[in-house]
Amino acid sequence: MAGESSNPGTVEEIFKDFSGRRSAFLQALSIDVDKFYSLCDPQMENLCLYGHQNGTWEVNLPAEEVPPELPEPALGINFARDGMQRHDWLSLVAVHSDCWLLSVSSYFGARLSRNDKKRLFSLINDLPTLFEVVTGRKTITDKPSMNLESKSQNGVKRSIEGEMKNTPKLMEESYEDEEDEHGDTLCGSCGGHYTNDEFWICCDVCERWYHGKCVKITPAKAESIMQYKCPSCCTKKGRQ
C-alpha cells in the first residue's frame, strides 16, 4: 500500500480524505471495473483494494507492519471472484469498501469532539454508499449539502423515507465562527449573550433560545426530548 502523506484532524480535512478515497473506489468499481476485475486473480495471494486520498486506487497485498498505520481493508477479495456472478462479487467488494471507508474516518476522527463527530458522519451519511452506487440504488452524482450550519442549527431532521421528524434545536460548540454569527442571541431567561462554550436549547414553540442551565436542561436530557417547550410556554398552556 502506498504511504499516505497527511494526517487529517478536522471535520473538513477528514471528510475531504473520505471523499478522495470514495472517489477512488468508485473509479475502480465503475469506470476502471474491467481493469480491477482482471487484477483480482484468484491464483494470487490475499489481495486488498485500496483507495487513496488523492483519488487513485490499487490492488495490493496487505501492509506488513503490525499494527498497520491505518485500518486494513477486506483481505482476500480475489479468492471469491470466480465463484460468484460478476455483479454480485462487485457488490460484495463495495460493501467491504464502505466498511473500510468508515473505519478510516473513525480512526482519524477518534479525537474529535462529540458534536464534530456528528457533523462528520452526517456529511458522510448524505453521500450514497458504494454499494448503493454499484447496485444502481443511487447515482454517483448524489452529493451532500456542504452547509454544515443548517445541520447543527436546524431543529428538523429528515428520514430516509422523506418524513419530517422534529427534534429540539440544540446550540452546542461547533465552528470557530459560530460565536460571531450568534453574538446577538440572548437567553430568554437571564438575558445573557450567546457564547460557544455553553450548552443552549431552543423552544420549539416560541423559538427563543435558553442557556441549558437556566432551564435545567442538560445535553444528555435534551437528547431524549422530542419537542422542547420552555417554562414560559408551558405556563401559558396551563392557563388556557
mmCIF file of C-alpha atoms in Angstrom:
data_model
loop_
_atom_site.group_PDB
_atom_site.id
_atom_site.type_symbol
_atom_site.label_atom_id
_atom_site.label_comp_id
_atom_site.label_asym_id
_atom_site.label_seq_id
_atom_site.Cartn_x
_atom_site.Cartn_y
_atom_site.Cartn_z
ATOM 1 C CA MET A 1 0.000 0.000 0.000
ATOM 2 C CA ALA A 2 1.363 3.422 -0.907
ATOM 3 C CA GLY A 3 2.154 5.616 2.075
ATOM 4 C CA GLU A 4 -0.281 8.386 2.975
ATOM 5 C CA SER A 5 1.350 11.772 3.492
ATOM 6 C CA SER A 6 -1.183 13.638 5.600
ATOM 7 C CA ASN A 7 -2.971 13.049 8.868
ATOM 8 C CA PRO A 8 -6.331 14.870 8.702
ATOM 9 C CA GLY A 9 -7.561 16.200 12.021
ATOM 10 C CA THR A 10 -10.551 18.494 11.416
ATOM 11 C CA VAL A 11 -14.040 17.610 10.206
ATOM 12 C CA GLU A 12 -13.359 19.251 6.847
ATOM 13 C CA GLU A 13 -9.984 17.506 6.399
ATOM 14 C CA ILE A 14 -11.355 14.070 7.349
ATOM 15 C CA PHE A 15 -14.348 14.470 5.051
ATOM 16 C CA LYS A 16 -12.029 15.515 2.215
ATOM 17 C CA ASP A 17 -9.948 12.397 2.881
ATOM 18 C CA PHE A 18 -13.105 10.254 2.890
ATOM 19 C CA SER A 19 -14.312 11.815 -0.372
ATOM 20 C CA GLY A 20 -10.970 11.222 -2.104
ATOM 21 C CA ARG A 21 -10.853 7.569 -1.093
ATOM 22 C CA ARG A 22 -14.509 7.109 -2.009
ATOM 23 C CA SER A 23 -13.863 8.590 -5.473
ATOM 24 C CA ALA A 24 -11.013 6.124 -5.918
ATOM 25 C CA PHE A 25 -13.288 3.180 -5.131
ATOM 26 C CA LEU A 26 -15.954 4.477 -7.487
ATOM 27 C CA GLN A 27 -13.316 4.689 -10.205
ATOM 28 C CA ALA A 28 -12.256 1.088 -9.599
ATOM 29 C CA LEU A 29 -15.780 -0.323 -9.324
ATOM 30 C CA SER A 30 -17.308 1.512 -12.286
ATOM 31 C CA ILE A 31 -15.044 3.286 -14.780
ATOM 32 C CA ASP A 32 -11.994 1.012 -14.370
ATOM 33 C CA VAL A 33 -14.024 -2.070 -13.483
ATOM 34 C CA ASP A 34 -12.547 -4.317 -16.211
ATOM 35 C CA LYS A 35 -9.010 -3.498 -15.131
ATOM 36 C CA PHE A 36 -9.898 -4.000 -11.476
ATOM 37 C CA TYR A 37 -11.567 -7.336 -12.243
ATOM 38 C CA SER A 38 -8.528 -8.630 -14.101
ATOM 39 C CA LEU A 39 -6.133 -7.604 -11.320
ATOM 40 C CA CYS A 40 -8.054 -9.654 -8.750
ATOM 41 C CA ASP A 41 -6.714 -13.005 -9.961
ATOM 42 C CA PRO A 42 -7.839 -15.817 -7.606
ATOM 43 C CA GLN A 43 -4.472 -17.524 -8.174
ATOM 44 C CA MET A 44 -2.683 -14.638 -6.468
ATOM 45 C CA GLU A 45 -2.104 -14.277 -2.727
ATOM 46 C CA ASN A 46 -4.516 -12.419 -0.449
ATOM 47 C CA LEU A 47 -5.255 -9.127 -2.183
ATOM 48 C CA CYS A 48 -6.879 -5.923 -0.944
ATOM 49 C CA LEU A 49 -8.439 -2.979 -2.746
ATOM 50 C CA TYR A 50 -7.040 0.331 -1.505
ATOM 51 C CA GLY A 51 -8.498 3.748 -2.173
ATOM 52 C CA HIS A 52 -6.116 6.654 -1.644
ATOM 53 C CA GLN A 53 -6.927 10.188 -0.564
ATOM 54 C CA ASN A 54 -5.711 11.569 -3.903
ATOM 55 C CA GLY A 55 -8.416 9.624 -5.776
ATOM 56 C CA THR A 56 -6.231 6.763 -7.028
ATOM 57 C CA TRP A 57 -6.778 3.080 -6.299
ATOM 58 C CA GLU A 58 -4.634 -0.041 -6.257
ATOM 59 C CA VAL A 59 -4.950 -3.782 -5.732
ATOM 60 C CA ASN A 60 -2.139 -4.917 -3.490
ATOM 61 C CA LEU A 61 -1.057 -7.182 -0.656
ATOM 62 C CA PRO A 62 -1.928 -6.047 2.866
ATOM 63 C CA ALA A 63 0.525 -3.949 4.880
ATOM 64 C CA GLU A 64 3.329 -5.917 6.501
ATOM 65 C CA GLU A 65 3.743 -3.778 9.600
ATOM 66 C CA VAL A 66 1.808 -4.763 12.736
ATOM 67 C CA PRO A 67 -0.231 -2.898 13.706
ATOM 68 C CA PRO A 68 -0.725 -1.167 10.341
ATOM 69 C CA GLU A 69 -0.632 2.630 10.016
ATOM 70 C CA LEU A 70 -4.333 2.655 9.054
ATOM 71 C CA PRO A 71 -7.127 0.080 9.427
ATOM 72 C CA GLU A 72 -6.783 -2.543 6.711
ATOM 73 C CA PRO A 73 -9.445 -3.214 4.029
ATOM 74 C CA ALA A 74 -11.010 -6.639 3.465
ATOM 75 C CA LEU A 75 -8.398 -9.314 2.860
ATOM 76 C CA GLY A 76 -8.559 -11.817 0.001
ATOM 77 C CA ILE A 77 -11.216 -10.179 -2.183
ATOM 78 C CA ASN A 78 -9.730 -12.011 -5.179
ATOM 79 C CA PHE A 79 -10.499 -15.506 -3.862
ATOM 80 C CA ALA A 80 -14.273 -15.179 -4.296
ATOM 81 C CA ARG A 81 -14.143 -13.589 -7.745
ATOM 82 C CA ASP A 82 -14.689 -16.674 -9.907
ATOM 83 C CA GLY A 83 -17.139 -18.309 -7.507
ATOM 84 C CA MET A 84 -19.764 -15.576 -7.848
ATOM 85 C CA GLN A 85 -21.596 -13.688 -10.539
ATOM 86 C CA ARG A 86 -19.516 -10.657 -11.530
ATOM 87 C CA HIS A 87 -22.120 -8.127 -10.356
ATOM 88 C CA ASP A 88 -22.591 -9.945 -7.036
ATOM 89 C CA TRP A 89 -18.849 -10.024 -6.462
ATOM 90 C CA LEU A 90 -18.501 -6.301 -7.206
ATOM 91 C CA SER A 91 -21.379 -5.600 -4.814
ATOM 92 C CA LEU A 92 -19.601 -7.602 -2.102
ATOM 93 C CA VAL A 93 -16.374 -5.673 -2.655
ATOM 94 C CA ALA A 94 -18.370 -2.435 -2.491
ATOM 95 C CA VAL A 95 -19.855 -3.366 0.903
ATOM 96 C CA HIS A 96 -16.429 -4.175 2.342
ATOM 97 C CA SER A 97 -15.033 -0.951 0.880
ATOM 98 C CA ASP A 98 -17.852 1.035 2.516
ATOM 99 C CA CYS A 99 -16.878 -0.516 5.839
ATOM 100 C CA TRP A 100 -13.236 0.373 5.318
ATOM 101 C CA LEU A 101 -14.046 3.994 4.458
ATOM 102 C CA LEU A 102 -15.971 4.338 7.714
ATOM 103 C CA SER A 103 -13.211 2.680 9.727
ATOM 104 C CA VAL A 104 -10.568 5.058 8.326
ATOM 105 C CA SER A 105 -12.741 8.098 9.063
ATOM 106 C CA SER A 106 -13.385 6.772 12.582
ATOM 107 C CA TYR A 107 -9.637 6.315 13.031
ATOM 108 C CA PHE A 108 -8.900 9.910 12.010
ATOM 109 C CA GLY A 109 -11.913 11.256 13.921
ATOM 110 C CA ALA A 110 -11.220 9.493 17.205
ATOM 111 C CA ARG A 111 -10.055 12.750 18.818
ATOM 112 C CA LEU A 112 -12.944 14.892 17.551
ATOM 113 C CA SER A 113 -15.498 16.295 19.954
ATOM 114 C CA ARG A 114 -18.892 14.675 20.147
ATOM 115 C CA ASN A 115 -20.508 17.457 18.142
ATOM 116 C CA ASP A 116 -17.807 17.345 15.441
ATOM 117 C CA LYS A 117 -18.270 13.585 15.104
ATOM 118 C CA LYS A 118 -21.969 14.173 14.475
ATOM 119 C CA ARG A 119 -21.120 16.745 11.803
ATOM 120 C CA LEU A 120 -18.613 14.423 10.136
ATOM 121 C CA PHE A 121 -20.858 11.384 9.927
ATOM 122 C CA SER A 122 -23.845 13.482 8.924
ATOM 123 C CA LEU A 123 -21.840 14.612 5.883
ATOM 124 C CA ILE A 124 -20.758 11.054 5.153
ATOM 125 C CA ASN A 125 -24.305 9.751 5.525
ATOM 126 C CA ASP A 126 -25.545 12.236 2.925
ATOM 127 C CA LEU A 127 -23.441 10.518 0.253
ATOM 128 C CA PRO A 128 -24.649 7.336 -1.451
ATOM 129 C CA THR A 129 -22.690 4.300 -0.316
ATOM 130 C CA LEU A 130 -20.513 2.424 -2.777
ATOM 131 C CA PHE A 131 -22.945 -0.482 -2.508
ATOM 132 C CA GLU A 132 -25.861 1.771 -3.453
ATOM 133 C CA VAL A 133 -23.979 3.065 -6.491
ATOM 134 C CA VAL A 134 -22.739 -0.347 -7.675
ATOM 135 C CA THR A 135 -26.197 -1.917 -7.309
ATOM 136 C CA GLY A 136 -27.886 1.043 -9.003
ATOM 137 C CA ARG A 137 -29.875 2.159 -5.965
ATOM 138 C CA LYS A 138 -28.292 5.607 -6.035
ATOM 139 C CA THR A 139 -26.272 7.562 -8.598
ATOM 140 C CA ILE A 140 -22.644 8.584 -8.340
ATOM 141 C CA THR A 141 -23.591 12.235 -8.746
ATOM 142 C CA ASP A 142 -25.580 12.419 -5.489
ATOM 143 C CA LYS A 143 -23.713 14.888 -3.282
ATOM 144 C CA PRO A 144 -24.198 16.021 0.330
ATOM 145 C CA SER A 145 -25.046 19.563 1.295
ATOM 146 C CA MET A 146 -21.900 21.317 2.443
ATOM 147 C CA ASN A 147 -23.955 23.761 4.545
ATOM 148 C CA LEU A 148 -22.799 22.491 7.919
ATOM 149 C CA GLU A 149 -24.592 25.311 9.724
ATOM 150 C CA SER A 150 -28.035 24.156 8.617
ATOM 151 C CA LYS A 151 -27.438 20.734 10.115
ATOM 152 C CA SER A 152 -26.321 21.961 13.528
ATOM 153 C CA GLN A 153 -28.659 24.917 13.988
ATOM 154 C CA ASN A 154 -31.755 23.392 12.367
ATOM 155 C CA GLY A 155 -34.122 21.518 14.634
ATOM 156 C CA VAL A 156 -35.526 19.305 11.853
ATOM 157 C CA LYS A 157 -34.071 16.031 10.619
ATOM 158 C CA ARG A 158 -35.279 14.185 7.521
ATOM 159 C CA SER A 159 -35.542 10.416 7.490
ATOM 160 C CA ILE A 160 -34.590 8.237 4.501
ATOM 161 C CA GLU A 161 -38.237 7.961 3.504
ATOM 162 C CA GLY A 162 -38.566 11.749 3.436
ATOM 163 C CA GLU A 163 -40.704 12.023 6.560
ATOM 164 C CA MET A 164 -40.072 15.007 8.797
ATOM 165 C CA LYS A 165 -39.037 14.349 12.376
ATOM 166 C CA ASN A 166 -38.908 17.212 14.880
ATOM 167 C CA THR A 167 -36.163 17.312 17.477
ATOM 168 C CA PRO A 168 -35.189 20.029 19.980
ATOM 169 C CA LYS A 169 -32.873 22.636 18.472
ATOM 170 C CA LEU A 170 -29.551 22.416 20.259
ATOM 171 C CA MET A 171 -26.843 25.049 20.122
ATOM 172 C CA GLU A 172 -23.521 23.455 21.112
ATOM 173 C CA GLU A 173 -19.876 24.238 20.437
ATOM 174 C CA SER A 174 -19.252 23.649 16.740
ATOM 175 C CA TYR A 175 -17.346 26.041 14.485
ATOM 176 C CA GLU A 176 -14.850 28.757 15.225
ATOM 177 C CA ASP A 177 -17.048 31.475 13.726
ATOM 178 C CA GLU A 178 -20.268 30.333 15.372
ATOM 179 C CA GLU A 179 -19.956 32.781 18.248
ATOM 180 C CA ASP A 180 -19.720 35.694 15.802
ATOM 181 C CA GLU A 181 -22.844 34.560 13.953
ATOM 182 C CA HIS A 182 -24.928 34.194 17.116
ATOM 183 C CA GLY A 183 -23.446 37.005 19.180
ATOM 184 C CA ASP A 184 -26.799 38.822 19.170
ATOM 185 C CA THR A 185 -28.690 35.809 20.520
ATOM 186 C CA LEU A 186 -29.933 36.411 24.069
ATOM 187 C CA CYS A 187 -31.040 33.852 26.620
ATOM 188 C CA GLY A 188 -34.823 34.070 27.125
ATOM 189 C CA SER A 189 -34.344 33.552 30.838
ATOM 190 C CA CYS A 190 -31.310 35.521 32.033
ATOM 191 C CA GLY A 191 -30.789 37.798 29.004
ATOM 192 C CA GLY A 192 -27.148 36.751 28.642
ATOM 193 C CA HIS A 193 -25.392 36.752 25.266
ATOM 194 C CA TYR A 194 -24.565 33.567 23.416
ATOM 195 C CA THR A 195 -21.101 32.034 23.844
ATOM 196 C CA ASN A 196 -19.954 28.831 22.178
ATOM 197 C CA ASP A 197 -18.612 27.280 25.377
ATOM 198 C CA GLU A 198 -22.090 26.803 26.859
ATOM 199 C CA PHE A 199 -24.971 24.493 26.010
ATOM 200 C CA TRP A 200 -28.108 26.186 24.638
ATOM 201 C CA ILE A 201 -31.544 24.869 23.710
ATOM 202 C CA CYS A 202 -34.322 26.420 21.620
ATOM 203 C CA CYS A 203 -38.029 26.278 22.454
ATOM 204 C CA ASP A 204 -39.934 24.610 19.621
ATOM 205 C CA VAL A 205 -42.993 26.748 20.350
ATOM 206 C CA CYS A 206 -41.748 30.343 20.743
ATOM 207 C CA GLU A 207 -38.314 29.670 19.176
ATOM 208 C CA ARG A 208 -36.447 31.516 21.908
ATOM 209 C CA TRP A 209 -33.004 30.302 22.918
ATOM 210 C CA TYR A 210 -32.079 29.484 26.517
ATOM 211 C CA HIS A 211 -28.983 28.540 28.460
ATOM 212 C CA GLY A 212 -29.389 24.878 29.332
ATOM 213 C CA LYS A 213 -28.516 25.710 32.946
ATOM 214 C CA CYS A 214 -31.204 28.425 33.111
ATOM 215 C CA VAL A 215 -33.975 25.968 32.213
ATOM 216 C CA LYS A 216 -32.330 22.987 33.933
ATOM 217 C CA ILE A 217 -31.787 21.003 30.720
ATOM 218 C CA THR A 218 -28.536 19.106 30.190
ATOM 219 C CA PRO A 219 -27.253 17.920 26.780
ATOM 220 C CA ALA A 220 -27.978 14.327 27.808
ATOM 221 C CA LYS A 221 -31.546 15.155 28.833
ATOM 222 C CA ALA A 222 -32.115 17.134 25.623
ATOM 223 C CA GLU A 223 -31.284 14.054 23.528
ATOM 224 C CA SER A 224 -34.443 12.338 24.807
ATOM 225 C CA ILE A 225 -36.802 15.300 24.282
ATOM 226 C CA MET A 226 -38.789 15.120 21.051
ATOM 227 C CA GLN A 227 -40.184 18.655 21.317
ATOM 228 C CA TYR A 228 -38.912 21.145 23.867
ATOM 229 C CA LYS A 229 -41.247 23.735 25.435
ATOM 230 C CA CYS A 230 -39.703 26.448 27.584
ATOM 231 C CA PRO A 231 -41.115 27.194 31.079
ATOM 232 C CA SER A 232 -42.926 30.278 29.730
ATOM 233 C CA CYS A 233 -44.765 28.319 27.018
ATOM 234 C CA CYS A 234 -45.610 25.536 29.472
ATOM 235 C CA THR A 235 -47.137 28.131 31.811
ATOM 236 C CA LYS A 236 -49.187 29.708 29.014
ATOM 237 C CA LYS A 237 -50.583 26.305 28.023
ATOM 238 C CA GLY A 238 -51.576 25.581 31.600
ATOM 239 C CA ARG A 239 -53.589 28.799 31.836
ATOM 240 C CA GLN A 240 -55.598 28.094 28.703
#
